[in-house]
């Protein structure tokens, strides 16, 4: 019978289970605590022992004012997906956006930021930035489906560490590599984070199709028949159910500094949504002008080529 | 905004060209599954625009921010999956399938890695913790799925019922036609018999083998085989007198008494012209009348 296991139990059980991998605290040996020097001198690379590497990533998530309901829900979804994030209040800024945001990030003590900027209640731009000096990227977000949609039926633990999968073409070019690194750092939950949960039951998909980054989030579900702790033979029967949210990112520019600085990369295929709308309107406006022109042309044509007098014109004159 | 201003000046040179991205941007606002905009499909290749691409700068920044080389995979949990073929963006099914396969591949690889490291991978069934979607929400999802299933089933049933009704109607029509034909036939035969009888002058030659009467094959007065089970002509109980239990000491006696006196007894049938009673002349004059024949009685 499976008895309910409390979360605290597993948390404490976890570190003891890991034989390999870093011990969180200095190892307790019979002679006392292991010394720092000893740990450093270990040739067997334990690079993520607490003295070498610890993922201390903290993401600050904010949005601009006048944000749409759909994009606000997307932002809230992101907050629930990333346990290592801090949600902040709306940022009101027309000018000097970069400075304000940088200050905020410093204040909260975060190392990166996701800023959802909504323009004209219609377009959503996502800024991904590493602070204090790191690069930042501005994306245009399309095709947003939030987690609340009833067609996305999956569910997973809140705060469990995701598996990040990247498509092969992230290695094709320098800017994709940079983006991949940024995404790994921002979207990957740090190991042993306070709010993280132990198991891995969902997977993020980042793939580049048509120069856009598509994001999907799937729940890993295995039919529980043997109900073992680790599903052994179930690898074949593993299915993925989509949890959401879904969105598509179109990179616009990459800057060297955080929310500003020299441009490192500019997307040549990017057309801003304002332009698209303007072009549409111009097309529609052109219809009437074309009609008028066609009329005058017809008139000129008729004047220049008069018809011959009709023989039968007065045939039926009564 | 200084940055956006720069973009717009650069792009304003090319007036009317659109591209796939445009289509995605536009239609993507609502839903990605319907790219219903009719913009032209021209890709905006702008080598003349000279977009900024500072490769060295990018790589430098990459070095700046990336984690040290020897970080264990457990920290990153990132997997690279190679796609074999190009996916058309506008084909929704193919695109989603590509994403799904990528995720599945990644999960398999990760599972193998975890197994080799001996770490737990999936959530055991008895582990309860806060989920990213609330229970209320999942109830709604379940309700919707069930409603969909029910709709499908109902549609199926309705279709089947319609088919069955059609067939039943046909069968019924056939039966009615049969009955009408039968009735007409019988009437015709009676007429024919009467005519024949007239022609041959009512002799006692009813046994003529020439007369081949369709209705005198003994079946005329036969009741339809579809009678109520167990109802005889004299039955007052309407066929419901059949006994439930078939065991007992004196069942036969009981049954016979029931049929005679049960439910108020036998119906009519007290006086009937049957074969027996016609030939039964017991009630008539016995021993001849020795009186005056002319005397009125």
Coordinates of C-alpha atoms in Angstrom, one line a residue:
Chain A
X1 CA 0.0 0.0 0.0
X2 CA 1.4 3.4 -0.7
X3 CA 1.2 5.6 2.2
X4 CA 1.2 9.3 1.7
X5 CA 4.6 10.7 1.8
X6 CA 5.0 14.2 3.0
X7 CA 7.1 16.5 1.1
X8 CA 9.5 17.2 3.9
X9 CA 10.3 13.5 4.1
X10 CA 11.4 13.4 0.5
X11 CA 13.3 16.5 0.8
X12 CA 15.4 15.1 3.6
X13 CA 15.6 11.8 1.9
X14 CA 16.9 13.3 -1.3
X15 CA 20.3 14.4 -0.2
X16 CA 21.0 11.1 1.4
X17 CA 20.0 9.3 -1.8
X18 CA 22.5 11.0 -3.9
X19 CA 25.7 9.1 -3.7
X20 CA 27.1 10.8 -6.7
X21 CA 26.9 14.5 -7.1
X22 CA 27.6 17.2 -4.7
X23 CA 26.9 17.0 -1.0
X24 CA 25.1 20.0 0.1
X25 CA 26.9 20.5 3.3
X26 CA 30.5 19.6 4.0
X27 CA 30.7 15.9 4.5
X28 CA 30.8 14.7 8.0
X29 CA 33.4 12.1 8.5
X30 CA 34.5 10.3 11.6
X31 CA 37.3 12.8 12.2
X32 CA 35.1 15.8 12.0
X33 CA 34.0 18.1 9.2
X34 CA 35.8 17.9 6.0
X35 CA 38.0 20.8 5.5
X36 CA 37.6 23.3 2.7
X37 CA 41.1 22.7 1.4
X38 CA 40.5 19.0 1.2
X39 CA 37.4 19.5 -0.8
X40 CA 39.1 21.8 -3.2
X41 CA 42.0 19.4 -3.7
X42 CA 39.8 16.6 -4.7
X43 CA 40.8 15.6 -8.1
X44 CA 37.5 13.8 -8.7
X45 CA 35.7 16.8 -9.9
X46 CA 32.8 17.6 -7.7
X47 CA 32.4 21.0 -9.2
X48 CA 29.0 21.6 -7.8
X49 CA 29.9 21.2 -4.2
X50 CA 28.7 24.1 -2.3
X51 CA 32.2 25.7 -2.5
X52 CA 32.5 25.6 -6.2
X53 CA 29.3 26.1 -8.0
X54 CA 25.8 26.8 -6.9
X55 CA 23.1 27.9 -9.2
X56 CA 21.9 31.0 -7.5
X57 CA 19.8 32.3 -10.3
X58 CA 17.0 34.5 -9.3
X59 CA 14.6 35.9 -12.0
X60 CA 12.6 39.0 -11.6
X61 CA 9.3 38.9 -13.5
X62 CA 7.5 42.2 -14.1
X63 CA 5.2 43.7 -16.7
X64 CA 4.4 47.1 -17.9
X65 CA 1.2 48.9 -17.2
X66 CA -1.8 48.6 -19.5
X67 CA -1.1 44.9 -20.1
X68 CA -3.7 42.7 -21.7
X69 CA -5.5 40.1 -19.6
X70 CA -4.2 37.3 -21.8
X71 CA -0.6 38.4 -21.4
X72 CA -1.1 39.0 -17.7
X73 CA -2.2 35.4 -17.3
X74 CA 0.8 34.3 -19.3
X75 CA 3.0 36.2 -16.9
X76 CA 1.3 34.6 -14.0
X77 CA 1.8 31.2 -15.6
X78 CA 5.5 31.9 -15.9
X79 CA 5.6 32.9 -12.2
X80 CA 4.1 29.5 -11.3
X81 CA 6.5 27.6 -13.5
X82 CA 9.6 29.2 -12.2
X83 CA 10.0 28.7 -8.5
X84 CA 13.2 30.8 -8.5
X85 CA 11.4 33.9 -9.7
X86 CA 10.2 37.0 -7.9
X87 CA 7.2 38.8 -9.1
X88 CA 7.3 42.6 -8.9
X89 CA 4.8 45.3 -9.4
X90 CA 3.9 46.9 -12.7
X91 CA 6.6 49.2 -14.1
X92 CA 5.4 52.5 -15.3
X93 CA 8.0 53.9 -17.7
X94 CA 8.0 55.6 -21.0
X95 CA 11.5 56.8 -21.2
X96 CA 14.6 55.6 -19.3
X97 CA 13.1 52.2 -19.1
X98 CA 16.5 50.5 -18.9
X99 CA 17.7 52.5 -15.9
X100 CA 14.5 51.9 -13.9
X101 CA 14.5 48.3 -14.5
X102 CA 18.1 47.8 -13.7
X103 CA 17.6 49.6 -10.4
X104 CA 14.7 47.4 -9.6
X105 CA 16.6 44.3 -10.3
X106 CA 19.5 45.4 -8.1
X107 CA 17.0 46.2 -5.4
X108 CA 15.5 42.8 -5.4
X109 CA 18.8 41.1 -5.7
X110 CA 18.1 39.2 -8.8
X111 CA 20.4 38.0 -11.4
X112 CA 18.1 38.0 -14.4
X113 CA 14.8 39.4 -15.5
X114 CA 11.8 38.7 -17.6
X115 CA 10.0 41.8 -18.5
X116 CA 6.6 41.6 -20.3
X117 CA 6.0 44.8 -22.2
X118 CA 2.6 45.3 -23.8
X119 CA 2.1 48.0 -26.4
X120 CA -1.2 49.3 -27.6
X121 CA -3.0 46.6 -25.7
X122 CA -2.2 44.3 -28.5
X123 CA 1.5 43.5 -28.9
X124 CA 3.5 41.7 -26.3
X125 CA 7.3 42.2 -26.2
X126 CA 9.3 40.0 -23.9
X127 CA 12.7 41.2 -22.6
X128 CA 15.1 38.6 -21.3
X129 CA 18.0 40.1 -19.5
X130 CA 20.9 39.0 -17.4
X131 CA 21.9 41.5 -14.8
X132 CA 24.0 43.5 -14.0
X133 CA 26.1 43.5 -17.1
X134 CA 24.8 40.7 -19.1
X135 CA 23.2 40.7 -22.5
X136 CA 19.6 41.3 -23.0
X137 CA 17.2 40.2 -25.8
X138 CA 13.9 41.7 -26.9
X139 CA 11.4 39.3 -28.4
X140 CA 8.0 39.7 -30.0
X141 CA 5.6 37.2 -28.6
X142 CA 3.0 35.5 -30.7
X143 CA 0.5 32.7 -30.5
X144 CA -0.1 32.9 -26.8
X145 CA -2.1 30.1 -25.2
X146 CA -2.2 30.2 -21.4
X147 CA -2.4 27.3 -19.0
X148 CA -6.0 28.0 -18.2
X149 CA -7.2 26.8 -21.6
X150 CA -9.2 23.7 -21.2
X151 CA -7.7 22.0 -24.2
X152 CA -4.4 21.8 -22.4
X153 CA -5.1 19.0 -20.1
X154 CA -1.8 18.1 -18.4
X155 CA -0.7 19.0 -14.9
X156 CA 2.5 18.7 -13.0
X157 CA 4.1 19.5 -9.7
X158 CA 4.5 23.1 -8.9
X159 CA 8.2 23.8 -8.7
X160 CA 9.5 20.5 -10.0
X161 CA 12.6 20.9 -12.0
X162 CA 12.0 20.8 -15.7
X163 CA 13.9 19.0 -18.4
X164 CA 15.0 21.5 -21.0
X165 CA 15.1 20.2 -24.6
X166 CA 16.6 22.3 -27.4
X167 CA 16.4 21.6 -31.0
X168 CA 19.6 20.9 -32.9
X169 CA 19.6 24.2 -34.7
X170 CA 20.5 26.1 -31.6
X171 CA 24.1 25.3 -32.3
X172 CA 24.0 26.6 -35.8
X173 CA 24.8 30.2 -35.1
X174 CA 26.3 32.4 -32.5
X175 CA 23.2 34.3 -31.5
X176 CA 21.3 31.1 -31.1
X177 CA 24.0 29.8 -28.8
X178 CA 23.8 32.9 -26.7
X179 CA 20.0 32.6 -26.5
X180 CA 20.3 29.0 -25.6
X181 CA 22.6 29.8 -22.7
X182 CA 20.3 32.5 -21.5
X183 CA 17.3 30.3 -21.7
X184 CA 19.0 27.5 -19.8
X185 CA 19.9 29.8 -17.0
X186 CA 16.6 31.6 -16.7
X187 CA 14.2 28.8 -17.2
X188 CA 16.1 26.0 -15.5
X189 CA 15.2 25.7 -11.8
X190 CA 18.3 25.6 -9.6
X191 CA 18.9 22.3 -8.0
X192 CA 18.0 22.2 -4.3
X193 CA 16.1 25.4 -4.5
X194 CA 14.0 26.1 -1.5
X195 CA 10.7 25.9 -3.4
X196 CA 11.7 23.2 -5.8
X197 CA 10.1 19.8 -5.7
X198 CA 12.1 16.6 -6.2
X199 CA 10.9 14.7 -9.2
X200 CA 11.0 15.6 -12.8
X201 CA 7.7 15.3 -14.4
X202 CA 7.6 17.9 -17.0
X203 CA 9.7 18.9 -20.0
X204 CA 10.2 22.2 -21.8
X205 CA 10.6 22.3 -25.5
X206 CA 12.4 25.1 -27.2
X207 CA 12.8 24.7 -30.9
X208 CA 13.7 27.0 -33.7
X209 CA 11.3 26.8 -36.6
X210 CA 11.3 29.5 -39.2
X211 CA 13.6 31.7 -37.1
X212 CA 11.2 31.7 -34.3
X213 CA 11.6 30.1 -30.9
X214 CA 8.6 27.9 -30.0
X215 CA 8.0 27.0 -26.4
X216 CA 6.0 24.1 -25.2
X217 CA 5.6 22.5 -21.8
X218 CA 4.6 18.8 -21.5
X219 CA 3.8 16.6 -18.6
X220 CA 5.5 13.2 -18.6
X221 CA 2.9 10.7 -17.8
X222 CA 3.3 7.0 -17.4
X223 CA 0.5 4.5 -16.8
X224 CA 0.8 3.3 -13.3
X225 CA 0.3 -0.4 -13.3
X226 CA 3.2 -1.8 -11.3
X227 CA 3.2 1.4 -9.2
X228 CA 6.9 1.1 -8.5
X229 CA 8.8 4.1 -7.4
X230 CA 10.7 4.2 -10.6
X231 CA 8.9 3.1 -13.7
X232 CA 11.1 0.6 -15.3
X233 CA 9.4 -1.0 -18.2
X234 CA 7.2 2.0 -18.7
X235 CA 9.6 3.8 -20.9
X236 CA 7.7 2.6 -23.9
X237 CA 4.4 3.6 -22.6
X238 CA 5.5 7.0 -21.7
X239 CA 3.2 9.7 -23.1
X240 CA 3.4 13.5 -23.0
X241 CA 0.4 15.6 -22.2
X242 CA 0.6 19.3 -22.9
X243 CA 0.3 21.5 -19.8
X244 CA 0.9 24.8 -21.4
X245 CA 1.5 27.7 -21.7
X246 CA 2.4 28.0 -25.3
X247 CA 4.1 30.9 -27.1
X248 CA 6.3 31.8 -30.0
X249 CA 9.2 34.2 -29.7
X250 CA 10.5 36.3 -32.5
X251 CA 13.9 37.8 -31.6
X252 CA 14.2 41.4 -32.5
X253 CA 17.5 42.6 -31.1
X254 CA 20.2 41.5 -28.8
X255 CA 22.0 44.1 -26.7
X256 CA 25.3 43.8 -25.0
X257 CA 24.1 45.5 -21.8
X258 CA 21.1 44.9 -19.6
X259 CA 18.1 46.7 -21.2
X260 CA 20.3 48.8 -23.4
X261 CA 23.8 49.1 -24.7
X262 CA 25.3 48.4 -28.1
X263 CA 23.4 46.2 -30.4
X264 CA 25.0 42.9 -31.0
X265 CA 22.4 41.4 -33.2
X266 CA 19.5 42.5 -35.2
X267 CA 16.9 40.3 -36.9
X268 CA 16.7 41.2 -40.6
X269 CA 13.4 39.5 -41.0
X270 CA 11.6 41.3 -38.3
X271 CA 8.8 43.6 -39.2
X272 CA 7.1 45.4 -36.4
X273 CA 3.4 44.8 -35.9
X274 CA 2.7 48.5 -36.4
X275 CA 4.1 48.3 -39.8
X276 CA 2.1 45.3 -40.6
X277 CA -1.1 47.1 -39.6
X278 CA -0.1 50.2 -41.5
X279 CA 0.5 48.2 -44.6
X280 CA -2.8 46.5 -44.3
X281 CA -4.6 49.8 -44.0
X282 CA -2.7 51.2 -47.0
X283 CA -3.8 48.2 -49.1
X284 CA -7.4 48.7 -48.1
X285 CA -7.2 52.5 -48.7
X286 CA -5.8 51.8 -52.1
X287 CA -9.0 50.1 -53.2
X288 CA -11.0 53.2 -53.6
X289 CA -8.3 55.2 -55.3
X290 CA -7.8 52.3 -57.8
X291 CA -11.5 52.3 -58.5
X292 CA -11.6 56.0 -59.2
X293 CA -8.5 55.7 -61.5
X294 CA -10.1 52.8 -63.3
X295 CA -13.2 55.0 -64.0
X296 CA -11.2 57.9 -65.4
X297 CA -9.2 55.5 -67.5
X298 CA -12.4 54.0 -69.0
X299 CA -13.7 57.5 -69.8
X300 CA -10.6 58.5 -71.6
X301 CA -10.6 55.3 -73.5
X302 CA -14.1 55.8 -74.6
X303 CA -13.5 59.4 -75.6
X304 CA -10.5 58.4 -77.7
X305 CA -12.1 55.6 -79.4
X306 CA -15.6 56.7 -80.4
X307 CA -18.0 54.0 -81.5
X308 CA -19.4 53.8 -85.0
X309 CA -22.9 55.0 -85.4
X310 CA -25.3 52.2 -84.8
X311 CA -27.3 51.2 -87.8
X312 CA -30.1 49.6 -85.9
X313 CA -30.4 52.4 -83.3
X314 CA -33.7 53.7 -84.6
X315 CA -35.2 50.4 -85.6
X316 CA -37.5 50.2 -82.8
X317 CA -38.4 53.8 -82.5
X318 CA -42.2 53.8 -82.3
Chain B
X1 CA 11.8 54.9 -27.9
X2 CA 15.2 55.3 -29.3
X3 CA 15.6 51.7 -30.3
X4 CA 12.3 51.3 -32.0
X5 CA 12.8 54.6 -34.0
X6 CA 15.9 53.1 -35.5
X7 CA 14.0 50.1 -36.7
X8 CA 11.2 52.0 -38.3
X9 CA 13.5 54.2 -40.3
X10 CA 15.4 51.2 -41.6
X11 CA 12.3 49.2 -42.6
X12 CA 10.5 52.1 -44.2
X13 CA 12.6 51.8 -47.3
X14 CA 11.0 48.6 -48.3
X15 CA 7.4 49.5 -48.8
X16 CA 5.1 46.6 -49.3
X17 CA 7.0 43.4 -48.9
X18 CA 5.8 41.0 -46.2
X19 CA 7.1 37.7 -45.2
X20 CA 6.3 34.6 -43.2
X21 CA 7.2 36.3 -40.0
X22 CA 4.6 38.9 -40.7
X23 CA 2.0 36.2 -41.2
X24 CA 2.9 34.6 -38.0
X25 CA 2.9 37.8 -36.1
X26 CA -0.5 38.8 -37.4
X27 CA -2.4 35.7 -37.2
X28 CA -0.6 34.6 -34.1
X29 CA -2.2 37.2 -32.1
X30 CA -5.4 35.2 -32.0
X31 CA -4.5 31.6 -32.6
X32 CA -1.6 29.9 -34.2
X33 CA -3.8 27.3 -35.8
X34 CA -5.5 29.7 -38.2
X35 CA -3.2 31.7 -40.4
X36 CA -6.0 33.3 -42.2
X37 CA -4.2 36.4 -43.4
X38 CA -3.8 36.7 -47.1
X39 CA -0.5 38.6 -47.1
X40 CA 2.1 37.7 -49.6
X41 CA 4.5 35.1 -48.7
X42 CA 7.6 37.0 -49.7
X43 CA 10.5 36.6 -47.4
X44 CA 12.0 39.8 -46.4
X45 CA 15.6 39.2 -47.4
X46 CA 17.4 42.4 -46.8
X47 CA 21.1 42.1 -47.5
X48 CA 21.0 45.7 -48.5
X49 CA 19.8 46.7 -45.0
X50 CA 23.0 45.4 -43.5
X51 CA 21.7 44.2 -40.2
X52 CA 24.0 44.3 -37.3
X53 CA 25.7 41.0 -36.5
X54 CA 28.5 41.2 -34.1
X55 CA 29.6 37.6 -33.9
X56 CA 32.6 38.3 -31.8
X57 CA 30.6 40.4 -29.4
X58 CA 28.0 37.6 -29.1
X59 CA 30.6 35.0 -28.4
X60 CA 32.3 37.2 -25.9
X61 CA 29.1 37.7 -24.0
X62 CA 28.4 34.0 -24.2
X63 CA 31.7 33.4 -22.5
X64 CA 30.9 36.0 -19.9
X65 CA 27.6 34.6 -18.8
X66 CA 28.0 30.9 -19.2
X67 CA 28.6 28.7 -16.3
X68 CA 32.0 27.0 -15.8
X69 CA 32.7 24.1 -18.1
X70 CA 32.8 21.4 -15.6
X71 CA 29.3 22.0 -14.2
X72 CA 27.5 18.7 -13.8
X73 CA 24.6 18.0 -16.1
X74 CA 22.3 17.8 -13.1
X75 CA 22.4 21.5 -12.8
X76 CA 21.6 22.3 -16.4
X77 CA 19.2 19.5 -17.2
X78 CA 19.4 20.5 -20.8
X79 CA 19.3 18.2 -23.8
X80 CA 19.9 18.8 -27.4
X81 CA 17.8 16.9 -29.8
X82 CA 18.6 16.9 -33.5
X83 CA 15.7 17.3 -35.9
X84 CA 16.1 15.4 -39.0
X85 CA 13.8 17.2 -41.3
X86 CA 12.6 20.7 -41.7
X87 CA 9.1 21.4 -40.5
X88 CA 6.8 23.7 -42.3
X89 CA 5.6 26.3 -39.9
X90 CA 2.1 26.6 -41.3
X91 CA 1.4 22.9 -41.0
X92 CA 0.1 22.8 -37.5
X93 CA -0.1 19.1 -37.1
X94 CA 3.4 18.4 -38.4
X95 CA 4.8 21.2 -36.3
X96 CA 3.3 20.0 -33.1
X97 CA 4.3 16.5 -33.9
X98 CA 7.9 17.7 -34.3
X99 CA 7.8 19.3 -30.9
X100 CA 6.2 16.3 -29.3
X101 CA 8.9 14.0 -30.7
X102 CA 11.6 16.3 -29.6
X103 CA 10.2 16.3 -26.1
X104 CA 9.8 12.5 -26.1
X105 CA 13.3 12.0 -27.2
X106 CA 14.6 14.3 -24.6
X107 CA 12.7 12.6 -21.9
X108 CA 14.0 9.2 -22.9
X109 CA 17.6 10.4 -22.9
X110 CA 17.1 12.0 -19.5
X111 CA 15.4 8.9 -18.1
X112 CA 18.4 6.8 -19.2
X113 CA 20.8 9.3 -17.6
X114 CA 18.8 9.3 -14.4
X115 CA 18.7 5.6 -14.3
X116 CA 22.4 5.3 -14.7
X117 CA 22.9 7.7 -11.9
X118 CA 20.4 5.9 -9.7
X119 CA 18.3 9.0 -9.1
X120 CA 14.5 9.0 -8.9
X121 CA 12.9 10.3 -12.0
X122 CA 9.2 10.3 -12.1
X123 CA 6.7 11.1 -9.4
X124 CA 5.6 8.1 -7.5
X125 CA 1.9 7.6 -7.3
X126 CA 1.7 8.3 -3.6
X127 CA 3.4 11.6 -3.6
X128 CA 0.9 14.4 -3.2
X129 CA 2.0 18.0 -3.4
X130 CA 0.8 21.3 -4.8
X131 CA 0.2 21.1 -8.5
X132 CA 0.6 23.9 -11.0
X133 CA -3.1 23.8 -11.9
X134 CA -5.7 23.7 -9.1
X135 CA -8.0 20.7 -8.6
X136 CA -11.0 22.9 -9.5
X137 CA -9.4 23.6 -12.8
X138 CA -8.7 19.9 -13.5
X139 CA -12.3 19.2 -12.7
X140 CA -13.4 21.6 -15.4
X141 CA -11.0 19.9 -17.8
X142 CA -12.4 16.5 -16.9
X143 CA -15.9 17.8 -17.3
X144 CA -15.2 19.1 -20.7
X145 CA -13.6 15.9 -21.9
X146 CA -16.5 13.9 -20.6
X147 CA -19.0 16.2 -22.3
X148 CA -17.1 15.7 -25.6
X149 CA -17.2 12.0 -25.3
X150 CA -20.9 12.1 -24.4
X151 CA -21.6 14.2 -27.4
X152 CA -19.9 11.8 -29.7
X153 CA -21.7 8.9 -28.3
X154 CA -25.1 10.6 -28.5
X155 CA -24.5 11.4 -32.1
X156 CA -23.7 7.8 -32.8
X157 CA -26.8 6.6 -31.1
X158 CA -28.9 9.1 -32.9
X159 CA -27.5 7.9 -36.2
X160 CA -28.1 4.3 -35.3
X161 CA -31.7 5.0 -34.2
X162 CA -32.4 6.8 -37.4
X163 CA -31.1 3.9 -39.4
X164 CA -33.0 1.3 -37.4
X165 CA -36.2 3.4 -37.7
X166 CA -35.8 3.5 -41.5
X167 CA -35.4 -0.2 -41.7
X168 CA -38.2 -0.9 -39.4
X169 CA -40.5 1.3 -41.4
X170 CA -39.6 -0.6 -44.5
X171 CA -40.3 -3.9 -42.9
X172 CA -43.7 -2.7 -41.6
X173 CA -44.6 -1.5 -45.1
X174 CA -43.8 -4.8 -46.5
X175 CA -45.9 -6.6 -43.9
X176 CA -48.9 -4.4 -44.5
X177 CA -48.7 -5.0 -48.2
X178 CA -48.6 -8.7 -47.6
X179 CA -51.7 -8.6 -45.4
X180 CA -53.6 -6.6 -47.9
X181 CA -52.6 -9.0 -50.7
X182 CA -53.7 -11.9 -48.6
X183 CA -57.0 -10.4 -47.9
X184 CA -57.7 -9.6 -51.5
X185 CA -56.7 -13.1 -52.5
X186 CA -59.1 -14.7 -50.0
X187 CA -62.0 -12.5 -51.1
X188 CA -61.3 -13.4 -54.7
X189 CA -61.3 -17.1 -53.9
X190 CA -64.6 -16.9 -52.1
X191 CA -66.1 -15.2 -55.0
X192 CA -64.7 -17.8 -57.4
X193 CA -66.0 -20.6 -55.2
X194 CA -69.5 -19.0 -55.1
X195 CA -69.5 -18.6 -58.9
X196 CA -68.4 -22.1 -59.4
X197 CA -71.0 -23.4 -57.0
X198 CA -73.7 -21.4 -58.8
X199 CA -72.5 -22.7 -62.1
X200 CA -72.6 -26.3 -61.1
X201 CA -76.0 -25.8 -59.5
X202 CA -75.4 -26.5 -55.8
X203 CA -75.2 -30.3 -56.0
X204 CA -73.8 -32.3 -53.2
X205 CA -70.8 -32.4 -55.3
X206 CA -68.9 -30.3 -53.0
X207 CA -66.4 -33.0 -53.0
X208 CA -65.6 -32.4 -56.6
X209 CA -62.0 -32.5 -57.1
X210 CA -62.3 -29.9 -59.9
X211 CA -63.1 -27.3 -57.3
X212 CA -59.8 -26.3 -56.1
X213 CA -60.6 -23.8 -53.6
X214 CA -57.9 -22.0 -52.0
X215 CA -59.7 -21.4 -48.9
X216 CA -61.0 -24.8 -48.2
X217 CA -57.7 -26.3 -47.3
X218 CA -58.7 -26.1 -43.7
X219 CA -56.9 -23.1 -43.0
X220 CA -59.6 -20.5 -43.3
X221 CA -60.9 -20.5 -39.8
X222 CA -57.6 -21.0 -38.3
X223 CA -56.8 -18.2 -36.1
X224 CA -53.5 -16.4 -36.6
X225 CA -50.6 -18.0 -35.0
X226 CA -50.0 -14.8 -33.2
X227 CA -52.4 -15.4 -30.5
X228 CA -51.9 -14.5 -26.9
X229 CA -50.1 -17.2 -25.2
X230 CA -52.4 -19.4 -23.3
X231 CA -55.7 -17.7 -24.1
X232 CA -58.4 -20.0 -25.1
X233 CA -61.8 -18.7 -26.4
X234 CA -63.5 -19.3 -23.0
X235 CA -60.8 -17.7 -20.9
X236 CA -62.0 -14.9 -18.7
X237 CA -58.6 -14.1 -17.2
X238 CA -57.2 -12.7 -20.4
X239 CA -54.3 -15.0 -20.6
X240 CA -53.0 -14.1 -17.1
X241 CA -54.3 -17.3 -15.4
X242 CA -51.1 -19.1 -16.2
X243 CA -49.7 -20.3 -12.9
X244 CA -46.3 -19.1 -11.9
X245 CA -45.0 -22.1 -10.0
X246 CA -45.1 -25.4 -11.6
X247 CA -44.7 -27.6 -8.5
X248 CA -47.2 -28.8 -6.0
X249 CA -49.2 -31.7 -4.9
X250 CA -52.3 -31.4 -7.0
X251 CA -51.4 -29.1 -9.7
X252 CA -53.4 -30.7 -12.4
X253 CA -56.5 -30.7 -10.4
X254 CA -56.0 -27.1 -9.4
X255 CA -55.4 -26.1 -13.0
X256 CA -58.5 -27.8 -14.3
X257 CA -60.6 -26.3 -11.5
X258 CA -59.2 -22.9 -12.2
X259 CA -59.9 -23.1 -15.9
X260 CA -63.5 -24.0 -15.1
X261 CA -64.3 -21.7 -12.2
X262 CA -61.4 -19.3 -11.9
X263 CA -61.8 -15.6 -12.6
X264 CA -65.6 -15.9 -12.7
X265 CA -65.7 -19.1 -14.7
X266 CA -65.8 -19.8 -18.4
X267 CA -67.1 -17.2 -20.8
X268 CA -70.1 -17.7 -23.0
X269 CA -69.7 -20.8 -25.1
X270 CA -72.7 -22.4 -23.3
X271 CA -74.6 -22.8 -26.5
X272 CA -72.6 -23.2 -29.6
X273 CA -73.2 -24.9 -33.0
X274 CA -70.3 -27.3 -33.0
X275 CA -70.0 -30.5 -34.8
X276 CA -71.1 -32.4 -31.8
X277 CA -74.1 -30.3 -31.0
X278 CA -75.4 -30.3 -34.5
X279 CA -75.6 -34.0 -34.6
X280 CA -76.9 -34.2 -31.1
X281 CA -80.6 -34.7 -31.3
X282 CA -81.2 -35.9 -27.9
X283 CA -83.4 -33.0 -27.1
X284 CA -85.7 -33.7 -29.9
X285 CA -88.7 -36.0 -30.1
X286 CA -88.1 -39.3 -28.6
X287 CA -90.0 -42.4 -29.6
X288 CA -92.1 -40.7 -32.3
X289 CA -95.2 -38.8 -31.8
X290 CA -98.3 -40.9 -31.7
X291 CA -100.6 -38.1 -31.9
X292 CA -102.6 -36.4 -34.5
X293 CA -100.3 -34.8 -37.0
X294 CA -102.8 -32.2 -38.0
X295 CA -103.4 -31.0 -34.6
X296 CA -101.5 -27.8 -34.0
X297 CA -99.1 -28.0 -31.2

